[in-house]
Coordinates of C-alpha atoms in Angstrom, one line a residue:
Chain A
M1 CA 19.9 22.7 36.3
P2 CA 19.9 22.7 40.1
A3 CA 17.3 20.7 40.6
D4 CA 19.6 17.0 41.8
Q5 CA 20.7 19.2 44.8
V6 CA 16.7 20.7 45.2
S7 CA 15.1 17.2 44.8
R8 CA 16.3 15.7 48.0
T9 CA 15.9 18.6 50.3
P10 CA 12.5 20.2 50.7
R11 CA 14.0 23.9 50.8
I12 CA 10.1 25.4 49.8
A13 CA 8.0 25.8 53.0
R14 CA 6.5 22.6 54.1
N15 CA 2.8 22.8 52.9
T16 CA 3.8 23.4 49.8
V17 CA 2.7 20.6 47.7
I18 CA 2.9 21.5 44.1
D19 CA 5.6 24.0 43.5
A20 CA 6.0 24.7 39.5
S21 CA 8.0 27.4 37.9
K22 CA 8.4 28.5 34.5
L23 CA 7.2 25.3 33.5
N24 CA 7.5 24.6 30.0
L25 CA 6.8 21.5 27.6
T26 CA 6.9 21.2 24.1
F27 CA 6.1 18.1 22.3
E28 CA 7.8 17.5 18.6
T29 CA 5.7 16.5 16.2
N30 CA 5.0 16.0 12.4
D31 CA 3.7 19.3 12.0
G32 CA 6.5 21.1 14.3
P33 CA 6.5 22.1 17.8
V34 CA 3.4 22.1 20.1
H35 CA 4.0 24.3 23.2
A36 CA 1.5 22.0 25.3
L37 CA 2.5 24.2 28.4
R38 CA 4.5 28.0 28.5
D39 CA 5.8 29.6 31.3
V40 CA 3.7 28.0 34.0
D41 CA 3.5 28.7 37.7
L42 CA 1.9 27.5 39.9
K43 CA 1.8 26.7 43.9
V44 CA -0.7 24.4 45.5
E45 CA -1.1 24.2 49.5
A46 CA -1.6 21.0 51.4
G47 CA -5.2 20.1 51.8
E48 CA -6.3 22.5 48.6
F49 CA -8.8 21.4 45.9
V50 CA -7.6 22.6 43.1
S51 CA -9.7 22.4 39.4
F52 CA -7.9 22.7 36.2
I53 CA -10.2 23.9 33.6
G54 CA -9.9 25.0 29.7
P55 CA -10.3 23.7 26.5
S56 CA -9.2 20.7 25.0
G57 CA -5.3 21.2 24.1
C58 CA -4.7 23.7 27.0
G59 CA -2.3 21.5 28.4
K60 CA -4.2 20.9 31.4
T61 CA -3.6 17.0 31.8
T62 CA -0.2 17.4 30.3
F63 CA 0.3 19.7 33.7
L64 CA -1.2 16.5 35.7
R65 CA 0.9 14.2 33.9
V66 CA 4.4 16.1 34.7
M67 CA 3.1 16.3 38.4
A68 CA 2.8 12.6 38.3
D69 CA 6.4 12.3 36.4
L70 CA 4.4 10.9 33.0
E71 CA 5.6 13.6 30.7
Q72 CA 9.1 15.5 31.5
P73 CA 9.2 19.2 30.8
T74 CA 11.1 20.6 28.5
S75 CA 12.2 23.4 30.8
G76 CA 11.3 24.8 34.4
Q77 CA 11.1 23.4 37.3
I78 CA 8.4 21.9 39.4
L79 CA 8.6 19.9 43.0
V80 CA 6.0 17.4 44.3
N81 CA 5.9 17.7 48.0
G82 CA 9.3 19.3 47.8
V83 CA 11.0 16.6 45.7
L84 CA 11.2 16.3 41.5
P85 CA 8.2 14.3 40.7
E86 CA 10.2 11.2 39.8
V87 CA 11.2 11.1 43.4
A88 CA 7.7 12.0 44.5
R89 CA 6.5 9.1 42.2
R90 CA 9.1 6.6 43.6
N91 CA 7.8 7.6 47.3
R92 CA 4.3 7.1 46.0
A93 CA 3.1 10.5 47.1
Y94 CA -0.1 10.7 45.1
G95 CA -2.7 8.1 43.5
Y96 CA -3.7 9.0 40.0
V97 CA -7.5 8.7 39.0
F98 CA -7.3 8.3 34.9
Q99 CA -10.3 9.2 32.6
A100 CA -11.5 5.6 32.4
A101 CA -11.6 3.3 35.6
G102 CA -8.9 0.9 33.9
L103 CA -9.9 -1.7 35.9
Y104 CA -8.7 -5.3 35.1
P105 CA -11.4 -7.0 34.2
W106 CA -9.7 -10.4 35.5
R107 CA -9.6 -9.2 39.0
T108 CA -12.2 -8.6 41.5
I109 CA -13.2 -5.0 42.8
G110 CA -11.0 -6.1 45.7
G111 CA -8.2 -7.5 43.6
N112 CA -8.0 -4.5 41.9
I113 CA -7.9 -2.3 44.8
R114 CA -5.0 -4.2 46.0
L115 CA -3.0 -4.4 42.8
P116 CA -1.3 -1.3 43.8
L117 CA -0.8 -2.8 47.6
E118 CA 0.7 -5.9 46.0
I119 CA 3.1 -3.8 43.8
M120 CA 4.4 -2.1 46.7
G121 CA 4.7 -5.4 48.7
M122 CA 2.5 -4.9 51.7
P123 CA 1.6 -7.7 54.0
K124 CA -1.6 -9.5 53.3
A125 CA -3.4 -8.9 56.2
V126 CA -2.6 -5.0 55.9
Q127 CA -3.9 -5.1 52.4
A128 CA -7.3 -6.6 53.3
Q129 CA -7.7 -4.0 56.1
K130 CA -7.0 -1.1 53.7
V131 CA -9.4 -2.7 50.9
Q132 CA -12.1 -2.8 53.6
E133 CA -11.4 0.6 54.6
V134 CA -11.5 2.4 50.9
L135 CA -14.4 0.4 50.1
E136 CA -16.3 2.1 52.8
L137 CA -14.8 5.3 51.8
V138 CA -16.2 5.2 48.3
D139 CA -19.5 3.5 49.7
L140 CA -18.4 0.4 47.8
A141 CA -18.7 -2.2 50.7
G142 CA -19.9 -5.4 49.8
F143 CA -18.8 -5.3 46.5
E144 CA -15.6 -6.7 46.9
K145 CA -16.0 -9.5 45.2
K146 CA -17.7 -8.6 42.3
Y147 CA -16.1 -7.9 39.0
P148 CA -16.1 -4.8 37.3
W149 CA -18.3 -5.7 34.6
Q150 CA -20.8 -6.6 37.1
L151 CA -20.7 -2.7 38.1
S152 CA -22.1 0.7 36.6
G153 CA -19.7 3.3 35.1
G154 CA -20.3 5.5 38.1
M155 CA -19.3 2.6 40.7
Q156 CA -16.5 1.8 38.2
Q157 CA -15.4 5.1 38.9
R158 CA -15.5 5.3 42.5
A159 CA -13.6 2.0 43.2
S160 CA -11.0 3.5 40.8
I161 CA -10.7 6.6 43.0
A162 CA -10.8 3.9 46.1
R163 CA -7.8 2.3 44.5
A164 CA -5.9 5.5 44.0
L165 CA -6.8 6.0 48.0
A166 CA -5.8 2.6 49.0
F167 CA -2.0 3.3 49.4
E168 CA -2.8 6.7 51.4
A169 CA -0.7 8.8 49.4
G170 CA -1.0 12.6 50.5
I171 CA -1.9 14.0 46.8
L172 CA -4.9 12.6 44.7
L173 CA -4.4 13.7 40.8
M174 CA -7.8 13.2 38.8
D175 CA -7.8 13.7 35.2
E176 CA -11.7 14.3 34.2
P177 CA -12.6 11.3 36.1
F178 CA -16.2 11.7 36.2
G179 CA -15.7 13.1 31.9
A180 CA -17.9 10.2 30.5
L181 CA -20.7 9.8 33.1
D182 CA -24.1 11.1 33.0
E183 CA -25.2 14.7 34.8
I184 CA -26.6 12.8 37.7
V185 CA -24.4 10.2 38.4
R186 CA -21.8 12.9 38.2
D187 CA -23.5 15.3 40.6
H188 CA -23.8 12.6 43.0
L189 CA -20.0 11.6 42.8
N190 CA -19.0 15.3 42.6
E191 CA -21.0 15.1 46.2
Q192 CA -19.4 12.0 47.5
L193 CA -15.8 13.3 46.5
L194 CA -15.8 16.5 48.6
A195 CA -16.9 14.9 51.5
L196 CA -14.4 12.4 50.8
W197 CA -11.9 14.9 50.6
A198 CA -13.5 16.7 54.1
R199 CA -12.4 13.3 55.6
T200 CA -9.0 12.4 54.5
Q201 CA -7.7 16.3 54.3
K202 CA -6.0 15.0 50.8
T203 CA -4.6 17.8 48.4
I204 CA -6.6 17.1 45.2
C205 CA -5.4 18.2 41.6
F206 CA -8.8 17.8 39.5
V207 CA -8.9 18.3 35.8
T208 CA -12.4 19.5 34.2
H209 CA -14.2 20.6 31.4
S210 CA -16.9 21.5 33.2
I211 CA -17.3 24.9 34.7
P212 CA -20.0 24.0 37.5
E213 CA -18.0 21.1 38.6
A214 CA -14.7 23.0 38.8
V215 CA -16.5 25.7 40.9
Y216 CA -18.7 23.7 43.1
L217 CA -15.5 21.4 44.0
S218 CA -12.8 23.5 44.2
T219 CA -11.0 26.3 46.4
K220 CA -8.7 27.2 43.8
I221 CA -9.8 27.1 40.3
V222 CA -7.0 27.4 37.6
V223 CA -8.2 28.7 33.9
M224 CA -5.8 27.6 31.1
S225 CA -6.1 27.9 27.5
P226 CA -5.0 26.3 24.3
R227 CA -1.9 27.3 21.6
P228 CA 0.6 27.7 23.5
G229 CA -1.1 25.7 26.9
R230 CA -0.8 28.1 30.0
I231 CA -2.5 29.3 32.9
T232 CA -4.7 32.4 32.3
D233 CA -6.2 33.0 35.6
V234 CA -6.4 31.6 39.0
I235 CA -9.3 32.2 41.0
D236 CA -9.6 31.3 44.8
S237 CA -13.1 30.5 45.6
P238 CA -14.4 32.3 48.3
L239 CA -17.0 29.7 48.8
P240 CA -17.3 27.8 52.4
R241 CA -15.8 23.9 52.2
E242 CA -19.4 23.1 53.6
R243 CA -20.9 22.5 50.1
P244 CA -24.7 21.6 50.0
L245 CA -25.6 20.9 46.0
D246 CA -28.0 23.9 46.1
I247 CA -25.0 26.2 46.7
R248 CA -24.8 26.2 43.0
D249 CA -27.6 28.1 42.9
S250 CA -26.2 30.8 45.0
P251 CA -24.8 34.1 44.0
E252 CA -21.8 33.8 45.1
F253 CA -21.6 30.1 43.1
L254 CA -23.0 32.2 39.6
E255 CA -20.2 34.8 40.4
I256 CA -17.3 32.8 40.1
A257 CA -18.7 30.6 37.3
H258 CA -19.0 33.8 35.4
R259 CA -15.4 34.9 36.5
V260 CA -14.1 31.3 34.9
R261 CA -16.4 31.9 32.0
E262 CA -14.7 34.9 30.8
G263 CA -11.0 33.5 32.1
L264 CA -11.9 30.8 29.3
R265 CA -13.4 33.3 26.7
A266 CA -10.2 35.5 26.9
G267 CA -7.8 32.8 26.5
H268 CA -9.8 32.0 23.3
A269 CA -9.4 35.8 21.8
Y270 CA -5.6 34.9 21.1
D271 CA -6.6 32.9 18.0
Chain B
M1 CA -31.8 -30.3 21.7
R2 CA -33.2 -27.6 19.3
N3 CA -29.9 -27.9 17.5
I4 CA -30.1 -31.6 16.7
L5 CA -32.3 -31.6 13.9
P6 CA -30.1 -29.4 11.7
V7 CA -27.1 -31.1 13.0
L8 CA -28.7 -34.5 11.6
T9 CA -29.9 -32.7 7.9
V10 CA -26.5 -31.8 7.6
I11 CA -24.8 -34.9 8.1
L12 CA -27.2 -36.7 6.2
A13 CA -26.7 -34.7 3.1
L14 CA -23.3 -35.6 3.6
L15 CA -23.7 -39.2 3.6
V16 CA -26.5 -38.9 0.7
V17 CA -23.8 -37.0 -1.6
W18 CA -20.6 -39.2 -0.2
Y19 CA -22.8 -42.6 -1.2
A20 CA -23.8 -40.7 -4.4
A21 CA -20.0 -40.1 -5.4
A22 CA -18.8 -43.3 -4.7
F23 CA -21.2 -45.0 -6.4
Q24 CA -20.2 -42.7 -9.6
L25 CA -16.8 -43.1 -8.8
N26 CA -16.8 -46.7 -8.0
K27 CA -19.3 -47.5 -11.1
Q28 CA -16.5 -47.9 -14.1
W29 CA -14.3 -50.7 -12.3
A30 CA -17.8 -52.6 -11.3
L31 CA -18.6 -52.5 -15.3
D32 CA -15.3 -53.5 -16.6
M33 CA -15.1 -56.3 -14.1
A34 CA -18.9 -57.6 -15.6
A35 CA -17.8 -56.9 -18.9
R36 CA -14.7 -59.2 -18.4
Q37 CA -16.4 -62.1 -17.2
D38 CA -19.3 -61.8 -19.3
R39 CA -22.2 -61.3 -16.6
V40 CA -25.0 -58.5 -17.1
M41 CA -25.6 -56.8 -13.7
T42 CA -28.8 -55.2 -12.4
T43 CA -28.7 -51.4 -10.9
Q44 CA -29.4 -52.9 -7.9
Q45 CA -26.6 -55.2 -8.0
L46 CA -24.6 -52.7 -9.5
I47 CA -25.3 -50.3 -6.9
A48 CA -24.4 -52.8 -4.3
D49 CA -21.1 -53.5 -5.8
T50 CA -20.1 -49.9 -6.0
W51 CA -20.5 -49.8 -2.4
A52 CA -18.6 -52.9 -1.3
Q53 CA -15.7 -53.3 -3.3
D54 CA -12.2 -54.1 -1.9
K55 CA -9.7 -51.2 -3.2
P56 CA -13.0 -48.5 -4.3
K57 CA -11.7 -45.2 -5.6
L58 CA -13.7 -43.8 -2.8
P59 CA -14.8 -46.5 -0.1
A60 CA -18.6 -45.6 1.4
P61 CA -19.6 -44.6 4.8
H62 CA -20.2 -47.8 6.1
Q63 CA -16.7 -49.4 4.9
V64 CA -14.5 -46.6 6.5
A65 CA -17.3 -47.1 9.6
V66 CA -16.3 -50.8 10.0
E67 CA -12.6 -50.4 9.2
L68 CA -12.4 -47.7 12.2
W69 CA -14.6 -50.2 14.0
E70 CA -12.4 -53.2 13.6
T71 CA -8.9 -51.5 13.5
V72 CA -10.4 -49.1 17.1
A73 CA -12.3 -51.3 19.1
L74 CA -11.5 -55.0 18.1
K75 CA -7.7 -54.7 18.3
N76 CA -5.7 -54.3 21.1
V77 CA -4.3 -51.0 21.6
T78 CA -0.9 -52.2 21.5
S79 CA -1.3 -54.1 18.6
R80 CA 0.3 -52.8 15.0
R81 CA -2.9 -53.5 13.7
S82 CA -4.8 -51.0 16.1
L83 CA -5.2 -47.6 15.0
V84 CA -5.8 -46.3 18.4
Y85 CA -1.6 -47.3 18.8
H86 CA -1.4 -45.7 15.4
A87 CA -3.2 -42.1 16.7
W88 CA -1.2 -42.4 20.0
V89 CA 2.5 -42.5 17.9
T90 CA 1.4 -39.6 16.3
L91 CA -0.6 -37.6 19.3
S92 CA 2.4 -38.3 21.5
A93 CA 4.8 -36.7 18.6
T94 CA 2.1 -33.8 18.0
L95 CA 2.1 -32.9 22.0
A96 CA 5.7 -32.8 22.1
G97 CA 6.0 -30.5 19.4
F98 CA 2.7 -28.6 20.7
G99 CA 4.7 -28.3 23.8
L100 CA 8.4 -27.1 22.8
G101 CA 6.5 -24.8 19.8
T102 CA 4.0 -23.1 22.8
L103 CA 7.2 -22.9 24.5
L104 CA 9.4 -21.5 22.1
G105 CA 6.6 -19.0 20.5
T106 CA 5.9 -17.5 24.3
L107 CA 9.9 -16.8 24.6
L108 CA 10.3 -15.3 20.8
A109 CA 7.0 -13.1 22.0
V110 CA 8.3 -11.9 25.0
G111 CA 11.5 -11.1 23.3
I112 CA 10.0 -9.2 20.6
V113 CA 7.5 -7.1 23.0
Y114 CA 10.8 -6.2 24.9
S115 CA 13.2 -5.9 22.8
R116 CA 12.8 -3.3 19.6
V117 CA 16.2 -5.3 18.0
M118 CA 14.3 -8.6 18.3
D119 CA 11.2 -7.0 17.3
L120 CA 12.7 -5.9 13.7
S121 CA 15.2 -8.9 13.4
V122 CA 13.3 -11.7 14.5
M123 CA 9.7 -11.3 13.1
P124 CA 10.5 -11.3 9.5
W125 CA 12.4 -14.5 10.3
V126 CA 9.3 -16.1 12.1
I127 CA 7.1 -14.8 9.0
A128 CA 9.5 -16.5 6.6
S129 CA 9.8 -19.5 8.6
Q130 CA 5.9 -20.4 7.6
T131 CA 6.1 -19.5 3.9
I132 CA 8.3 -22.5 3.1
P133 CA 6.5 -25.7 2.5
I134 CA 6.5 -27.7 5.3
L135 CA 6.3 -31.1 3.0
A136 CA 9.9 -29.4 1.3
I137 CA 11.9 -29.2 4.8
A138 CA 10.5 -32.3 6.5
P139 CA 12.7 -34.6 5.2
M140 CA 15.6 -32.8 5.4
I141 CA 15.1 -32.2 9.5
I142 CA 14.4 -36.2 9.5
V143 CA 17.6 -36.7 7.5
V144 CA 20.1 -34.4 9.4
L145 CA 18.2 -35.5 13.0
N146 CA 18.8 -38.7 11.9
A147 CA 22.7 -38.5 11.0
I148 CA 23.5 -36.8 14.3
G149 CA 21.8 -39.7 15.8
I150 CA 18.3 -38.2 16.7
S151 CA 15.2 -40.4 15.7
G152 CA 11.6 -41.4 16.7
L153 CA 9.8 -38.9 18.3
L154 CA 12.0 -36.0 18.6
P155 CA 12.2 -35.1 14.6
K156 CA 8.5 -35.7 14.2
A157 CA 8.1 -33.1 17.2
M158 CA 10.5 -30.9 15.5
I159 CA 8.5 -30.5 12.7
S160 CA 5.6 -30.0 14.8
M161 CA 7.0 -27.2 16.9
Y162 CA 7.8 -25.7 13.3
L163 CA 4.3 -25.3 12.1
S164 CA 3.0 -24.5 15.8
F165 CA 5.2 -21.9 17.3
F166 CA 4.0 -19.3 14.8
P167 CA 0.5 -19.1 15.7
V168 CA 1.6 -18.5 19.2
V169 CA 4.2 -16.2 18.6
V170 CA 1.7 -13.7 16.6
G171 CA -1.4 -14.0 19.2
M172 CA 1.2 -13.4 22.1
V173 CA 3.0 -10.4 20.6
K174 CA -0.6 -9.2 20.7
G175 CA -1.7 -10.2 23.7
L176 CA 1.4 -9.0 25.5
R177 CA 1.2 -6.0 23.7
S178 CA -3.2 -5.5 24.4
P179 CA -2.5 -3.4 27.6
S180 CA -3.4 0.1 26.8
Q181 CA -1.2 3.1 27.3
M182 CA -3.3 4.2 30.0
E183 CA -2.8 0.9 31.9
L184 CA 1.0 0.9 31.5
D185 CA 0.9 4.6 32.7
Q186 CA -1.1 3.4 35.7
M187 CA 1.6 0.8 36.4
C188 CA 4.2 3.6 36.3
T189 CA 2.0 5.7 38.8
W190 CA 2.7 2.7 41.1
N191 CA 6.3 2.5 40.5
A192 CA 5.7 -1.2 39.4
S193 CA 9.1 -3.0 38.3
G194 CA 9.0 -4.3 34.8
V195 CA 8.4 -7.9 36.0
Q196 CA 5.6 -6.7 38.1
E197 CA 4.1 -5.1 35.2
F198 CA 4.6 -8.5 33.2
I199 CA 3.0 -10.6 35.5
K200 CA 0.3 -8.6 36.8
L201 CA -0.7 -6.9 33.7
R202 CA 0.7 -8.0 30.1
L203 CA 0.7 -12.1 30.9
P204 CA -3.2 -11.9 32.2
A205 CA -4.3 -9.6 29.3
S206 CA -2.6 -12.0 26.5
M207 CA -4.3 -15.1 28.0
P208 CA -7.6 -14.6 25.5
Y209 CA -5.0 -14.5 22.7
L210 CA -2.8 -17.2 23.9
F211 CA -5.9 -19.8 23.6
A212 CA -7.2 -18.8 20.4
S213 CA -3.5 -19.5 19.3
L214 CA -3.0 -22.9 21.2
K215 CA -6.4 -24.1 19.1
I216 CA -4.6 -23.4 16.0
A217 CA -0.7 -24.4 17.1
M218 CA -2.7 -28.0 17.6
A219 CA -4.1 -28.6 14.8
A220 CA -0.7 -27.4 13.0
S221 CA 0.8 -29.6 15.5
L222 CA -1.0 -32.6 14.1
V223 CA -0.4 -31.8 10.5
G224 CA 3.2 -31.5 11.2
A225 CA 3.3 -35.0 13.0
I226 CA 1.6 -36.5 10.1
V227 CA 3.7 -34.8 7.7
G228 CA 7.2 -36.0 9.8
E229 CA 5.7 -39.3 9.7
L230 CA 5.7 -39.3 5.5
P231 CA 8.9 -38.8 3.8
T232 CA 10.8 -41.3 5.9
G233 CA 8.6 -44.3 5.8
A234 CA 8.1 -44.4 9.1
V235 CA 6.0 -47.8 10.4
A236 CA 4.0 -46.5 12.9
G237 CA 1.7 -43.3 13.2
L238 CA -1.3 -42.2 10.7
G239 CA 1.2 -40.7 8.1
A240 CA 2.2 -44.4 8.1
R241 CA -1.1 -45.4 7.9
L242 CA -1.7 -43.0 5.0
L243 CA 1.3 -43.8 3.1
A244 CA 1.0 -47.4 3.5
G245 CA -2.7 -47.3 2.5
S246 CA -1.9 -45.4 -0.7
Y247 CA 1.4 -47.4 -1.4
Y248 CA -1.4 -50.7 -1.6
G249 CA -4.6 -48.8 -2.5
Q250 CA -6.0 -49.4 0.5
T251 CA -8.5 -46.3 0.2
I252 CA -10.3 -47.9 2.9
Q253 CA -7.1 -47.6 5.2
I254 CA -6.4 -43.8 4.3
W255 CA -10.2 -42.9 4.7
S256 CA -9.8 -44.2 8.4
A257 CA -6.9 -42.8 9.4
L258 CA -8.0 -39.3 8.2
F259 CA -11.1 -40.0 10.1
M260 CA -8.9 -40.9 13.1
A261 CA -6.9 -37.7 12.3
A262 CA -10.0 -35.5 12.2
A263 CA -11.2 -37.3 16.0
V264 CA -7.7 -36.7 17.6
A265 CA -7.6 -33.0 16.4
A266 CA -11.4 -32.4 17.4
A267 CA -10.5 -34.0 21.1
A268 CA -7.3 -31.8 21.5
V269 CA -8.6 -28.7 20.1
G270 CA -12.2 -29.4 22.2
I271 CA -9.5 -30.3 25.2
I272 CA -7.8 -26.4 25.0
G273 CA -11.5 -25.1 25.0
I274 CA -12.0 -26.6 27.9
V275 CA -8.7 -25.5 29.7
Q276 CA -9.8 -22.2 28.2
R277 CA -12.6 -21.8 29.4
A278 CA -12.2 -23.1 32.9
T279 CA -9.2 -20.3 32.7
L280 CA -11.0 -17.5 31.9
K281 CA -14.0 -18.0 33.8
R282 CA -11.7 -18.4 37.2
M283 CA -10.3 -15.0 35.5
G284 CA -13.7 -13.3 35.4
L285 CA -12.9 -12.8 31.9
D286 CA -16.0 -15.3 30.9
R287 CA -19.5 -13.7 30.3

């Protein structure tokens, strides 16, 4: 694979953030090989909000983890910011938000957000300033000295997003970040996430299994299906970037949701 | 204050059982003595006698209390007759062994967590080491170390260490492995080094486990130090007091040494508890 040469020379257009071609990933298990990803081709442009939707086992989380260099593809090529995921990770090109908030119970909210900054060796004054900035960004100003257990689940997840934003990576990878939260909190956080995206101009890759969430948030929806994990449909959303919550009752919204649902159903017809 | 009634009730019940047992066990001796001297005792005299013998099979609580009072409060602490002196001799070996054991246990745990080879090779030996009765190898340790010119506190501390490193290894291995895969992945996404991962994640995550282990290790250390004093006929220490007491049938002395050992263990474990609470509170883990 000529990837070694490619890795340090951004050959692709500058505004392509994720570029995957013929990506395959096979896990060897006791029950034989599992095709987590088969022939995945996808381009994500800078500033896009891309949702990955599909039933469990369709490889959407695996794909996100490949972007983050947490899994290695078996074959095919993927570039993040024009370089290999490993290089992108070393450059701290992305922030990753996991399913659970994953805040350290022995650190305050401020301390948790500071953690990646400490690891990256930023000066103390810069750390303090960044913490303030992102806390305001996620609407948690004043909670710096609180411990995680003193916050609700939704607030913890917001703190976790703040932590991923703190070191100013251009890409935000989010793996079902609101999956464990109730519908009302979820709506609220979705709205806030859109506002945050508009303000920070980041590229967001967002894994979800909720159709309304995917349609409401995304400029591009990637529909995936399992066994083997593959992309069955890529929908460019015609919805405007400004999206009030009640856009979800508009005919355009329902039309996209319908198309996503059809895509998911088609994927299931294989087995 | 609500708890005081049940606590006192339990203590009272124990005392009643103890006095009854003392009467029962010491009765025969009193009756034999009376028979030999050809005198008749009233029940009252018999009871009084069983609770006031010089070398009873089981001393009554107040006899132990008086002995404790005389050897703790009324003797100069530097005197060989002071129980405080003996307790300190044992405690110093205990603390040295506890420190060494904690250090050894932590180092082994780090090795086991980070090296698969050590996990497979060292862990079975760690477990095997604890299946050997300490009483069997304590004399050998003392004799071997004595042969190479090491005597006094260190051999006893080694035996304490032998007993106390085990709970620390087990607890720290568990603690250092307690971070979830997600937390480790998280560290990876921040491109953290192995040292950063250890200091910022694994070590703090292991603290609650460490403190649980330290309490067990402290109690084991004290047992180790006392056992270390037994086989050599040591002249000082709580173990020496137990040994001397059993040579000369000084049951009161044995019991007071036992109580002293219990008090020392309780105090040491209590101090760890205080440190634990303070540390975990500072870490926000104390709710």
